[in-house]
Amino acid sequence: MVLLQREVVEVLQVQAVLGIPRLRPAELVSGAPRLVARGRRPSGLALCLGSHGAIVARALGSAPASPCTGAFRPIPWNEASREPMPVATSTEIQQTPAPGEGPPPAEAGSDRMPPWIPRLLLLVVFTAFAAYAALLLVRRLRDVIFWLITALFLSFALEPAVNWLVKKRGWPRGAATGVVLFGLAAILLVTVAAMVPLVINQVQQLVTRVPSWLEEASVYTKRWFNIELTGSEILDRLRNADLAVSRIASSLASVGAFMLSLLFQVLTIGLFTFYLVADGPRVRRAVCSVLPPRRQREILDAWEIAIDKTGGFLYSRLLLAAISAFVAGIALSLLGVPFALPLALWMGLVSQFIPVVGTYIGAAVPLLVALLSDPWSALIFLIYVVVYQQIENYLLSPRITARTMQLHPAVAFFAALSGAAISGVLGAFMALPAAAVIQATVSSYLTRHEVVETELTMEPEPVVAPHTRSRRVRLIARFRRRGGSRED
């Protein structure tokens, strides 16, 4: 204890030199018994200095490893002058810890792999396996998935008619669905049945007229290109294609299997469509039962938009097809073109339900038939097609489809190409209502802002002569007055 008392006196002297508030001896010696019990002599500030220990240690450039444990580094002390020696700061020198006071030894297993790495590897492997299994399943079921998507769009298109029969006529939902599906199937069957004899007859006429056309072609090639080809030579060259024709004929045995497969697909799509329409409320209730209320409202809003847009597209196209077929039938009958009714039905349906290029495909067959009967009739019908197309584009179609679909022509063209690339003609047919549904759904969740008016966002007005401008203004004002009176 004599040594301990001397150390306390030394610490008090250090406090006096450094100007630190004096501490009570009880605070200075609170940690000394621990050091004595370890067999070491507490030197300098190697004592637990209580609450003021950190102040003294910081002033002398040494810091405790942990408060009140006595683990302070020894303070240099001049035994001769009984004064503390100058101590450098911790940034100037690196003090060596006393024996036995160094950092704890590293654990034996510190060089092992962290425990989260095996779990991460297992998660990556499981995710890759699940993705591969899902991709394989989609490939196996792609036909069924396509049939289900087609049936879903057909259910969207047919549900407005079914709802009208249920609400206005009081029909049972199942019976209304069956009647609507039967009517749609009847329209398709009548169209196909009307086109089959037409195709057979026109092919026969084409075969009988080929020799005369070849003779005329040889005359034109002699006159324009100085190439002598008689009709018999051309026929001899064409006969060399008998092998290819025989190969095609030999493959006709698979037509029956193809027709059976097509019939199975149509029946499957029709069955899916019937259940989706007849049990529409029950299906929507089952879907919403696993979602929270907020998500239920979003799903139902999207479903309603899909029904509105798809149904509107189908009924507007049917109305335009009926108008086009009626007018085309009158024109073909007046021109004396054979098979006027089937050709009119073909032109009306194809021109309206095949986007972008449907007009040209629908008009090609009547033009070919008219050309076989009378070239002048074909020319007159071509003029009719051009005039009617302008009337339909600028007068009929905007009024009928204004409330059903509002798609930019570029968007419609891109959607049609994408649908055709995915699933052919049927994909191109479903592309427009799908694009309209997506556009309407996205627009309902987007916020529209006012556009900054610059030269890039404003269309420049054309420069016209004064008298032309005044006449144009009068015509626009007259048109607006007529439109306003009609709306009133």
Short mmCIF file of C-alpha atoms in Angstrom, two decimals:
data_model
loop_
_atom_site.label_atom_id
_atom_site.label_comp_id
_atom_site.label_asym_id
_atom_site.label_seq_id
_atom_site.Cartn_x
_atom_site.Cartn_y
_atom_site.Cartn_z
CA MET A 1 0.00 0.00 0.00
CA VAL A 2 3.01 2.31 0.42
CA LEU A 3 3.66 2.03 -3.28
CA LEU A 4 0.06 2.64 -4.05
CA GLN A 5 -0.01 5.74 -1.92
CA ARG A 6 3.11 7.03 -3.65
CA GLU A 7 1.48 6.50 -7.02
CA VAL A 8 -1.56 8.41 -5.88
CA VAL A 9 0.68 11.27 -4.83
CA GLU A 10 2.38 11.18 -8.21
CA VAL A 11 -0.94 11.33 -9.99
CA LEU A 12 -2.01 14.28 -7.87
CA GLN A 13 1.22 16.03 -8.85
CA VAL A 14 0.49 15.34 -12.51
CA GLN A 15 -2.92 16.89 -12.06
CA ALA A 16 -1.37 19.98 -10.58
CA VAL A 17 1.12 20.29 -13.47
CA LEU A 18 -1.54 19.80 -16.17
CA GLY A 19 -4.13 21.99 -14.49
CA ILE A 20 -6.72 19.19 -14.25
CA PRO A 21 -9.23 19.42 -11.40
CA ARG A 22 -8.04 17.47 -8.41
CA LEU A 23 -9.60 14.07 -7.89
CA ARG A 24 -10.41 12.35 -4.68
CA PRO A 25 -8.01 9.55 -3.71
CA ALA A 26 -10.94 7.13 -3.62
CA GLU A 27 -11.54 7.75 -7.33
CA LEU A 28 -7.85 7.31 -8.16
CA VAL A 29 -7.45 4.00 -6.39
CA SER A 30 -10.76 2.47 -7.52
CA GLY A 31 -9.02 0.25 -10.08
CA ALA A 32 -5.68 -0.27 -8.37
CA PRO A 33 -6.53 -3.54 -6.56
CA ARG A 34 -7.22 -5.17 -9.91
CA LEU A 35 -3.71 -4.39 -11.16
CA VAL A 36 -2.14 -5.49 -7.89
CA ALA A 37 -4.07 -8.75 -8.01
CA ARG A 38 -2.61 -9.41 -11.44
CA GLY A 39 0.91 -9.13 -10.01
CA ARG A 40 1.72 -5.87 -11.76
CA ARG A 41 2.70 -2.58 -10.25
CA PRO A 42 0.43 0.27 -11.32
CA SER A 43 2.72 2.85 -12.82
CA GLY A 44 1.80 6.34 -13.89
CA LEU A 45 -1.82 6.53 -14.95
CA ALA A 46 -2.25 2.74 -15.17
CA LEU A 47 -5.08 3.16 -12.70
CA CYS A 48 -8.77 3.40 -13.25
CA LEU A 49 -9.28 7.15 -12.92
CA GLY A 50 -13.03 6.93 -12.66
CA SER A 51 -15.08 9.47 -14.60
CA HIS A 52 -12.07 11.77 -15.08
CA GLY A 53 -9.75 9.09 -16.45
CA ALA A 54 -10.53 9.82 -20.06
CA ILE A 55 -9.67 13.52 -19.53
CA VAL A 56 -6.24 12.76 -18.06
CA ALA A 57 -5.47 10.08 -20.62
CA ARG A 58 -6.51 12.33 -23.50
CA ALA A 59 -4.36 15.14 -22.18
CA LEU A 60 -1.28 12.87 -21.98
CA GLY A 61 -1.89 11.29 -25.43
CA SER A 62 -3.08 7.89 -24.29
CA ALA A 63 -6.58 6.41 -24.50
CA PRO A 64 -8.09 3.60 -22.47
CA ALA A 65 -9.09 0.40 -24.20
CA SER A 66 -12.31 0.36 -22.17
CA PRO A 67 -13.54 2.66 -19.38
CA CYS A 68 -12.82 1.75 -15.73
CA THR A 69 -10.86 -1.43 -16.45
CA GLY A 70 -7.40 -0.16 -15.61
CA ALA A 71 -6.19 -0.88 -19.13
CA PHE A 72 -4.36 2.45 -19.54
CA ARG A 73 -0.91 2.62 -21.02
CA PRO A 74 1.83 3.60 -18.52
CA ILE A 75 2.78 7.26 -18.33
CA PRO A 76 6.51 8.08 -18.59
CA TRP A 77 7.72 9.41 -15.22
CA ASN A 78 11.01 11.01 -14.24
CA GLU A 79 12.02 9.40 -10.92
CA ALA A 80 14.78 11.94 -10.30
CA SER A 81 12.78 15.12 -10.78
CA ARG A 82 9.52 13.50 -9.66
CA GLU A 83 7.78 15.02 -12.70
CA PRO A 84 6.08 13.48 -15.71
CA MET A 85 8.11 13.30 -18.90
CA PRO A 86 6.81 14.91 -22.11
CA VAL A 87 4.48 12.56 -23.95
CA ALA A 88 3.91 12.64 -27.70
CA THR A 89 0.43 12.40 -29.12
CA SER A 90 -0.94 9.17 -30.50
CA THR A 91 -0.64 10.48 -34.05
CA GLU A 92 3.11 11.06 -33.70
CA ILE A 93 4.16 7.67 -32.27
CA GLN A 94 2.62 4.24 -32.11
CA GLN A 95 2.71 3.04 -28.54
CA THR A 96 3.39 -0.61 -27.89
CA PRO A 97 0.90 -2.23 -25.53
CA ALA A 98 2.13 -3.77 -22.35
CA PRO A 99 2.68 -7.51 -22.25
CA GLY A 100 -0.63 -9.31 -21.97
CA GLU A 101 -2.63 -6.18 -22.89
CA GLY A 102 -2.65 -6.55 -26.68
CA PRO A 103 -5.72 -7.17 -28.81
CA PRO A 104 -7.47 -10.49 -28.34
CA PRO A 105 -6.17 -13.24 -30.57
CA ALA A 106 -8.12 -13.97 -33.75
CA GLU A 107 -10.53 -16.82 -33.60
CA ALA A 108 -9.50 -20.07 -35.11
CA GLY A 109 -12.40 -20.09 -37.63
CA SER A 110 -12.06 -16.48 -38.87
CA ASP A 111 -10.71 -17.62 -42.24
CA ARG A 112 -13.79 -19.68 -43.03
CA MET A 113 -16.44 -18.79 -45.67
CA PRO A 114 -19.16 -16.43 -44.40
CA PRO A 115 -22.36 -18.33 -43.64
CA TRP A 116 -24.47 -16.25 -46.09
CA ILE A 117 -22.51 -17.29 -49.21
CA PRO A 118 -23.85 -20.89 -49.33
CA ARG A 119 -27.39 -19.59 -48.89
CA LEU A 120 -26.87 -17.09 -51.73
CA LEU A 121 -25.53 -19.79 -54.04
CA LEU A 122 -28.46 -22.03 -53.18
CA LEU A 123 -30.90 -19.19 -53.93
CA VAL A 124 -29.26 -18.48 -57.32
CA VAL A 125 -29.37 -22.15 -58.31
CA PHE A 126 -33.00 -22.47 -57.24
CA THR A 127 -33.98 -19.30 -59.16
CA ALA A 128 -32.25 -20.50 -62.33
CA PHE A 129 -33.93 -23.90 -62.07
CA ALA A 130 -37.36 -22.31 -61.51
CA ALA A 131 -36.88 -19.97 -64.50
CA TYR A 132 -35.87 -22.88 -66.75
CA ALA A 133 -38.84 -24.95 -65.58
CA ALA A 134 -41.22 -22.02 -66.19
CA LEU A 135 -39.80 -21.45 -69.69
CA LEU A 136 -40.13 -25.14 -70.51
CA LEU A 137 -43.71 -25.16 -69.24
CA VAL A 138 -44.62 -22.10 -71.33
CA ARG A 139 -43.16 -23.74 -74.44
CA ARG A 140 -45.17 -26.88 -73.81
CA LEU A 141 -48.39 -24.97 -73.15
CA ARG A 142 -47.97 -22.13 -75.63
CA ASP A 143 -50.85 -23.36 -77.82
CA VAL A 144 -53.19 -23.62 -74.84
CA ILE A 145 -52.08 -20.20 -73.58
CA PHE A 146 -52.72 -18.69 -77.02
CA TRP A 147 -56.18 -20.27 -77.15
CA LEU A 148 -56.98 -18.90 -73.70
CA ILE A 149 -55.83 -15.38 -74.63
CA THR A 150 -57.91 -15.51 -77.82
CA ALA A 151 -60.94 -16.67 -75.84
CA LEU A 152 -60.39 -13.86 -73.33
CA PHE A 153 -60.46 -11.22 -76.08
CA LEU A 154 -63.53 -12.81 -77.64
CA SER A 155 -65.24 -12.76 -74.24
CA PHE A 156 -64.43 -9.05 -73.94
CA ALA A 157 -65.95 -8.48 -77.37
CA LEU A 158 -69.12 -10.54 -76.81
CA GLU A 159 -69.94 -9.52 -73.25
CA PRO A 160 -71.66 -6.19 -74.15
CA ALA A 161 -74.14 -8.05 -76.39
CA VAL A 162 -74.72 -10.70 -73.72
CA ASN A 163 -75.25 -8.03 -71.05
CA TRP A 164 -77.76 -6.27 -73.30
CA LEU A 165 -79.76 -9.48 -73.78
CA VAL A 166 -79.65 -10.19 -70.04
CA LYS A 167 -80.63 -6.68 -68.88
CA LYS A 168 -83.00 -5.57 -71.65
CA ARG A 169 -84.59 -8.88 -72.63
CA GLY A 170 -84.34 -10.79 -69.38
CA TRP A 171 -82.59 -13.79 -70.91
CA PRO A 172 -80.54 -16.20 -68.79
CA ARG A 173 -76.85 -15.47 -69.10
CA GLY A 174 -75.99 -18.92 -70.45
CA ALA A 175 -78.68 -18.80 -73.15
CA ALA A 176 -77.68 -15.28 -74.19
CA THR A 177 -74.05 -16.34 -74.49
CA GLY A 178 -74.98 -19.36 -76.61
CA VAL A 179 -77.11 -17.27 -78.98
CA VAL A 180 -74.37 -14.67 -79.49
CA LEU A 181 -71.72 -17.33 -80.12
CA PHE A 182 -74.02 -19.17 -82.53
CA GLY A 183 -74.66 -15.97 -84.48
CA LEU A 184 -70.95 -15.24 -84.78
CA ALA A 185 -70.24 -18.79 -85.94
CA ALA A 186 -73.09 -18.59 -88.48
CA ILE A 187 -71.64 -15.41 -90.00
CA LEU A 188 -68.24 -17.05 -90.39
CA LEU A 189 -69.68 -20.24 -91.89
CA VAL A 190 -71.84 -18.37 -94.40
CA THR A 191 -68.86 -16.30 -95.51
CA VAL A 192 -66.65 -19.36 -95.98
CA ALA A 193 -69.41 -21.29 -97.76
CA ALA A 194 -69.98 -18.41 -100.14
CA MET A 195 -66.29 -18.06 -100.92
CA VAL A 196 -65.53 -21.74 -101.67
CA PRO A 197 -67.51 -22.04 -104.95
CA LEU A 198 -66.24 -18.64 -105.99
CA VAL A 199 -62.63 -19.71 -105.58
CA ILE A 200 -63.20 -22.99 -107.44
CA ASN A 201 -64.95 -21.29 -110.35
CA GLN A 202 -62.36 -18.55 -110.68
CA VAL A 203 -59.50 -21.06 -110.66
CA GLN A 204 -61.19 -23.00 -113.48
CA GLN A 205 -61.65 -19.83 -115.53
CA LEU A 206 -58.05 -18.87 -114.86
CA VAL A 207 -56.78 -22.22 -116.14
CA THR A 208 -58.85 -22.01 -119.33
CA ARG A 209 -57.67 -18.49 -120.12
CA VAL A 210 -53.98 -19.02 -119.45
CA PRO A 211 -53.08 -20.05 -123.07
CA SER A 212 -54.69 -16.95 -124.60
CA TRP A 213 -52.96 -14.73 -122.05
CA LEU A 214 -49.64 -16.35 -122.88
CA GLU A 215 -50.13 -15.69 -126.59
CA GLU A 216 -50.87 -12.04 -125.84
CA ALA A 217 -47.83 -11.90 -123.56
CA SER A 218 -45.60 -13.24 -126.37
CA VAL A 219 -46.81 -10.45 -128.67
CA TYR A 220 -45.96 -7.79 -126.07
CA THR A 221 -42.52 -9.29 -125.35
CA LYS A 222 -41.75 -9.31 -129.10
CA ARG A 223 -42.86 -5.70 -129.48
CA TRP A 224 -41.27 -4.19 -126.36
CA PHE A 225 -38.27 -6.39 -125.50
CA ASN A 226 -37.55 -8.07 -128.90
CA ILE A 227 -37.93 -11.53 -127.31
CA GLU A 228 -39.70 -14.22 -129.30
CA LEU A 229 -41.66 -16.59 -127.09
CA THR A 230 -44.65 -18.43 -128.47
CA GLY A 231 -47.45 -19.66 -126.31
CA SER A 232 -46.49 -23.29 -126.95
CA GLU A 233 -42.93 -22.66 -125.78
CA ILE A 234 -44.18 -21.05 -122.61
CA LEU A 235 -46.53 -23.97 -122.02
CA ASP A 236 -43.69 -26.42 -122.57
CA ARG A 237 -41.66 -24.60 -119.96
CA LEU A 238 -44.59 -24.59 -117.62
CA ARG A 239 -45.05 -28.34 -118.06
CA ASN A 240 -41.62 -28.83 -116.52
CA ALA A 241 -43.23 -27.80 -113.27
CA ASP A 242 -45.36 -30.97 -113.23
CA LEU A 243 -43.04 -32.54 -110.70
CA ALA A 244 -43.56 -29.68 -108.29
CA VAL A 245 -47.31 -29.85 -108.81
CA SER A 246 -47.30 -33.60 -108.20
CA ARG A 247 -45.39 -33.07 -104.99
CA ILE A 248 -47.95 -30.54 -103.87
CA ALA A 249 -50.77 -32.92 -104.76
CA SER A 250 -49.13 -35.72 -102.82
CA SER A 251 -49.07 -33.53 -99.74
CA LEU A 252 -52.82 -32.94 -99.90
CA ALA A 253 -53.32 -36.04 -97.78
CA SER A 254 -52.39 -33.98 -94.75
CA VAL A 255 -55.16 -31.47 -95.43
CA GLY A 256 -57.67 -33.64 -93.58
CA ALA A 257 -55.49 -33.75 -90.48
CA PHE A 258 -55.02 -30.00 -90.68
CA MET A 259 -58.76 -29.42 -90.91
CA LEU A 260 -59.38 -31.66 -87.91
CA SER A 261 -56.73 -29.78 -85.91
CA LEU A 262 -58.25 -26.45 -86.93
CA LEU A 263 -61.72 -27.65 -85.94
CA PHE A 264 -60.41 -28.77 -82.55
CA GLN A 265 -58.79 -25.38 -81.97
CA VAL A 266 -61.96 -23.51 -82.91
CA LEU A 267 -64.07 -25.67 -80.61
CA THR A 268 -61.59 -25.21 -77.75
CA ILE A 269 -61.53 -21.44 -78.15
CA GLY A 270 -65.33 -21.39 -78.37
CA LEU A 271 -65.64 -23.44 -75.17
CA PHE A 272 -63.25 -21.15 -73.29
CA THR A 273 -65.15 -18.12 -74.59
CA PHE A 274 -68.50 -19.54 -73.51
CA TYR A 275 -67.34 -20.16 -69.94
CA LEU A 276 -65.62 -16.78 -69.65
CA VAL A 277 -68.76 -14.95 -70.81
CA ALA A 278 -71.45 -17.08 -69.18
CA ASP A 279 -69.61 -17.18 -65.84
CA GLY A 280 -68.11 -13.71 -66.17
CA PRO A 281 -69.29 -12.33 -62.79
CA ARG A 282 -68.24 -15.53 -61.03
CA VAL A 283 -64.79 -15.46 -62.67
CA ARG A 284 -64.25 -11.83 -61.67
CA ARG A 285 -65.39 -12.57 -58.12
CA ALA A 286 -62.92 -15.46 -57.89
CA VAL A 287 -60.08 -13.24 -59.12
CA CYS A 288 -60.92 -10.40 -56.75
CA SER A 289 -61.30 -12.69 -53.74
CA VAL A 290 -57.51 -13.14 -53.51
CA LEU A 291 -56.72 -9.41 -53.81
CA PRO A 292 -56.98 -6.51 -51.35
CA PRO A 293 -59.81 -4.00 -51.92
CA ARG A 294 -57.59 -1.42 -53.61
CA ARG A 295 -56.25 -3.96 -56.10
CA GLN A 296 -59.76 -5.27 -56.69
CA ARG A 297 -60.88 -1.84 -57.86
CA GLU A 298 -57.89 -1.55 -60.21
CA ILE A 299 -58.52 -4.99 -61.72
CA LEU A 300 -62.22 -4.28 -62.21
CA ASP A 301 -61.49 -0.90 -63.83
CA ALA A 302 -59.03 -2.52 -66.25
CA TRP A 303 -61.55 -5.28 -67.00
CA GLU A 304 -64.25 -2.73 -67.74
CA ILE A 305 -61.93 -0.79 -70.05
CA ALA A 306 -61.07 -4.02 -71.89
CA ILE A 307 -64.74 -4.88 -72.38
CA ASP A 308 -65.55 -1.37 -73.57
CA LYS A 309 -62.68 -1.09 -76.05
CA THR A 310 -62.76 -4.63 -77.41
CA GLY A 311 -66.54 -4.77 -77.71
CA GLY A 312 -66.62 -1.35 -79.32
CA PHE A 313 -63.96 -2.41 -81.79
CA LEU A 314 -65.86 -5.54 -82.82
CA TYR A 315 -69.25 -3.86 -83.26
CA SER A 316 -67.86 -0.82 -85.07
CA ARG A 317 -65.93 -3.11 -87.44
CA LEU A 318 -69.04 -5.21 -88.08
CA LEU A 319 -71.06 -2.09 -88.89
CA LEU A 320 -68.40 -0.76 -91.25
CA ALA A 321 -68.08 -4.20 -92.86
CA ALA A 322 -71.84 -4.34 -93.45
CA ILE A 323 -71.83 -0.89 -95.07
CA SER A 324 -68.81 -1.73 -97.22
CA ALA A 325 -70.27 -5.07 -98.33
CA PHE A 326 -73.64 -3.51 -99.16
CA VAL A 327 -72.19 -0.72 -101.30
CA ALA A 328 -69.63 -3.01 -102.96
CA GLY A 329 -72.37 -5.52 -103.79
CA ILE A 330 -74.38 -2.80 -105.52
CA ALA A 331 -71.32 -1.64 -107.49
CA LEU A 332 -70.37 -5.15 -108.58
CA SER A 333 -73.94 -5.96 -109.59
CA LEU A 334 -74.21 -2.81 -111.71
CA LEU A 335 -70.91 -3.64 -113.42
CA GLY A 336 -72.09 -7.15 -114.19
CA VAL A 337 -69.28 -8.87 -112.30
CA PRO A 338 -70.12 -12.51 -111.50
CA PHE A 339 -70.40 -13.67 -107.90
CA ALA A 340 -71.18 -10.15 -106.71
CA LEU A 341 -72.56 -11.18 -103.29
CA PRO A 342 -69.61 -13.37 -102.17
CA LEU A 343 -67.13 -10.82 -103.46
CA ALA A 344 -68.93 -8.06 -101.56
CA LEU A 345 -68.89 -10.10 -98.34
CA TRP A 346 -65.21 -10.86 -98.82
CA MET A 347 -64.34 -7.23 -99.40
CA GLY A 348 -66.38 -5.99 -96.45
CA LEU A 349 -64.96 -8.43 -93.89
CA VAL A 350 -61.35 -8.44 -95.03
CA SER A 351 -61.11 -4.67 -95.44
CA GLN A 352 -62.37 -4.05 -91.90
CA PHE A 353 -60.91 -6.87 -89.84
CA ILE A 354 -57.40 -7.00 -91.31
CA PRO A 355 -55.73 -3.75 -90.28
CA VAL A 356 -53.73 -1.45 -92.58
CA VAL A 357 -53.51 -3.77 -95.63
CA GLY A 358 -57.00 -5.25 -95.39
CA THR A 359 -58.44 -2.76 -97.87
CA TYR A 360 -55.98 -3.74 -100.59
CA ILE A 361 -56.37 -7.49 -99.94
CA GLY A 362 -60.15 -7.19 -99.90
CA ALA A 363 -60.24 -5.25 -103.18
CA ALA A 364 -57.71 -7.50 -104.96
CA VAL A 365 -60.06 -10.47 -105.42
CA PRO A 366 -63.01 -8.48 -106.85
CA LEU A 367 -60.61 -6.62 -109.14
CA LEU A 368 -59.18 -9.90 -110.41
CA VAL A 369 -62.64 -11.34 -111.08
CA ALA A 370 -63.73 -8.13 -112.81
CA LEU A 371 -60.54 -8.18 -114.89
CA LEU A 372 -61.30 -11.70 -116.06
CA SER A 373 -64.79 -10.68 -117.14
CA ASP A 374 -64.19 -7.15 -118.51
CA PRO A 375 -61.09 -4.91 -118.12
CA TRP A 376 -63.19 -1.74 -118.23
CA SER A 377 -65.34 -3.02 -115.40
CA ALA A 378 -62.17 -3.64 -113.41
CA LEU A 379 -61.01 -0.05 -114.02
CA ILE A 380 -64.37 1.40 -112.96
CA PHE A 381 -64.39 -0.77 -109.84
CA LEU A 382 -60.87 0.39 -108.98
CA ILE A 383 -62.05 4.01 -109.16
CA TYR A 384 -64.98 3.08 -106.92
CA VAL A 385 -62.63 1.48 -104.35
CA VAL A 386 -60.45 4.62 -104.18
CA VAL A 387 -63.45 6.95 -103.79
CA TYR A 388 -65.19 4.78 -101.21
CA GLN A 389 -62.01 4.41 -99.19
CA GLN A 390 -61.71 8.18 -98.89
CA ILE A 391 -65.35 8.48 -97.83
CA GLU A 392 -64.89 5.75 -95.24
CA ASN A 393 -61.65 7.17 -93.85
CA TYR A 394 -62.84 10.77 -93.49
CA LEU A 395 -66.59 10.44 -92.94
CA LEU A 396 -67.78 7.02 -91.79
CA SER A 397 -64.92 5.66 -89.70
CA PRO A 398 -64.37 8.77 -87.50
CA ARG A 399 -68.05 8.93 -86.61
CA ILE A 400 -68.47 5.22 -85.88
CA THR A 401 -65.19 4.49 -84.10
CA ALA A 402 -64.71 7.83 -82.31
CA ARG A 403 -66.03 6.43 -79.03
CA THR A 404 -64.55 2.96 -79.34
CA MET A 405 -60.91 3.28 -80.35
CA GLN A 406 -58.69 6.31 -80.75
CA LEU A 407 -55.38 4.97 -82.03
CA HIS A 408 -52.83 6.88 -84.02
CA PRO A 409 -52.29 5.27 -87.46
CA ALA A 410 -48.61 4.68 -86.67
CA VAL A 411 -49.53 2.94 -83.40
CA ALA A 412 -52.16 0.84 -85.18
CA PHE A 413 -49.67 -0.14 -87.90
CA PHE A 414 -47.01 -1.11 -85.35
CA ALA A 415 -49.56 -3.10 -83.32
CA ALA A 416 -50.77 -4.93 -86.43
CA LEU A 417 -47.22 -5.86 -87.47
CA SER A 418 -46.41 -7.04 -83.95
CA GLY A 419 -49.55 -9.15 -83.74
CA ALA A 420 -48.93 -10.67 -87.18
CA ALA A 421 -45.34 -11.51 -86.21
CA ILE A 422 -46.56 -13.24 -83.04
CA SER A 423 -49.50 -15.26 -84.32
CA GLY A 424 -50.27 -14.46 -87.93
CA VAL A 425 -53.61 -13.11 -89.13
CA LEU A 426 -55.41 -13.79 -85.85
CA GLY A 427 -52.69 -11.90 -83.97
CA ALA A 428 -53.02 -8.95 -86.33
CA PHE A 429 -56.78 -9.00 -85.76
CA MET A 430 -56.42 -8.95 -81.97
CA ALA A 431 -53.58 -6.41 -82.00
CA LEU A 432 -55.77 -3.32 -82.42
CA PRO A 433 -58.16 -3.97 -79.50
CA ALA A 434 -55.21 -5.05 -77.36
CA ALA A 435 -53.37 -1.82 -78.17
CA ALA A 436 -56.52 0.19 -77.44
CA VAL A 437 -56.95 -1.55 -74.07
CA ILE A 438 -53.32 -0.94 -73.12
CA GLN A 439 -53.50 2.70 -74.19
CA ALA A 440 -56.72 3.34 -72.27
CA THR A 441 -55.45 1.55 -69.14
CA VAL A 442 -52.15 3.42 -69.12
CA SER A 443 -53.87 6.75 -69.81
CA SER A 444 -56.16 6.27 -66.81
CA TYR A 445 -53.12 6.18 -64.49
CA LEU A 446 -51.08 8.95 -66.13
CA THR A 447 -51.29 12.62 -65.28
CA ARG A 448 -51.54 14.99 -68.24
CA HIS A 449 -49.68 18.30 -68.08
CA GLU A 450 -49.92 21.46 -70.12
CA VAL A 451 -47.54 21.38 -73.07
CA VAL A 452 -45.12 24.26 -73.61
CA GLU A 453 -46.01 26.04 -76.84
CA THR A 454 -42.95 26.23 -79.08
CA GLU A 455 -42.25 25.79 -82.78
CA LEU A 456 -41.66 22.08 -82.19
CA THR A 457 -45.09 21.52 -80.62
CA MET A 458 -47.22 23.77 -82.86
CA GLU A 459 -48.21 23.18 -86.48
CA PRO A 460 -47.39 26.13 -88.74
CA GLU A 461 -50.32 27.71 -90.54
CA PRO A 462 -50.14 27.50 -94.35
CA VAL A 463 -49.63 30.74 -96.24
CA VAL A 464 -52.54 31.29 -98.65
CA ALA A 465 -53.69 34.10 -100.84
CA PRO A 466 -56.08 36.65 -99.29
CA HIS A 467 -59.07 35.73 -101.47
CA THR A 468 -58.44 32.01 -100.92
CA ARG A 469 -58.08 32.58 -97.19
CA SER A 470 -61.36 34.49 -96.97
CA ARG A 471 -63.16 31.78 -98.92
CA ARG A 472 -61.63 29.13 -96.68
CA VAL A 473 -62.72 31.01 -93.57
CA ARG A 474 -66.27 31.23 -94.91
CA LEU A 475 -66.36 27.50 -95.66
CA ILE A 476 -65.05 26.63 -92.19
CA ALA A 477 -67.59 28.93 -90.54
CA ARG A 478 -70.41 27.41 -92.62
CA PHE A 479 -69.31 23.89 -91.71
CA ARG A 480 -69.15 24.79 -88.01
CA ARG A 481 -72.62 26.31 -88.14
CA ARG A 482 -74.00 23.16 -89.71
CA GLY A 483 -72.23 20.97 -87.17
CA GLY A 484 -73.50 23.10 -84.29
CA SER A 485 -77.06 23.00 -85.56
CA ARG A 486 -76.90 19.22 -85.89
CA GLU A 487 -75.51 18.81 -82.40
CA ASP A 488 -78.19 21.06 -80.98
#
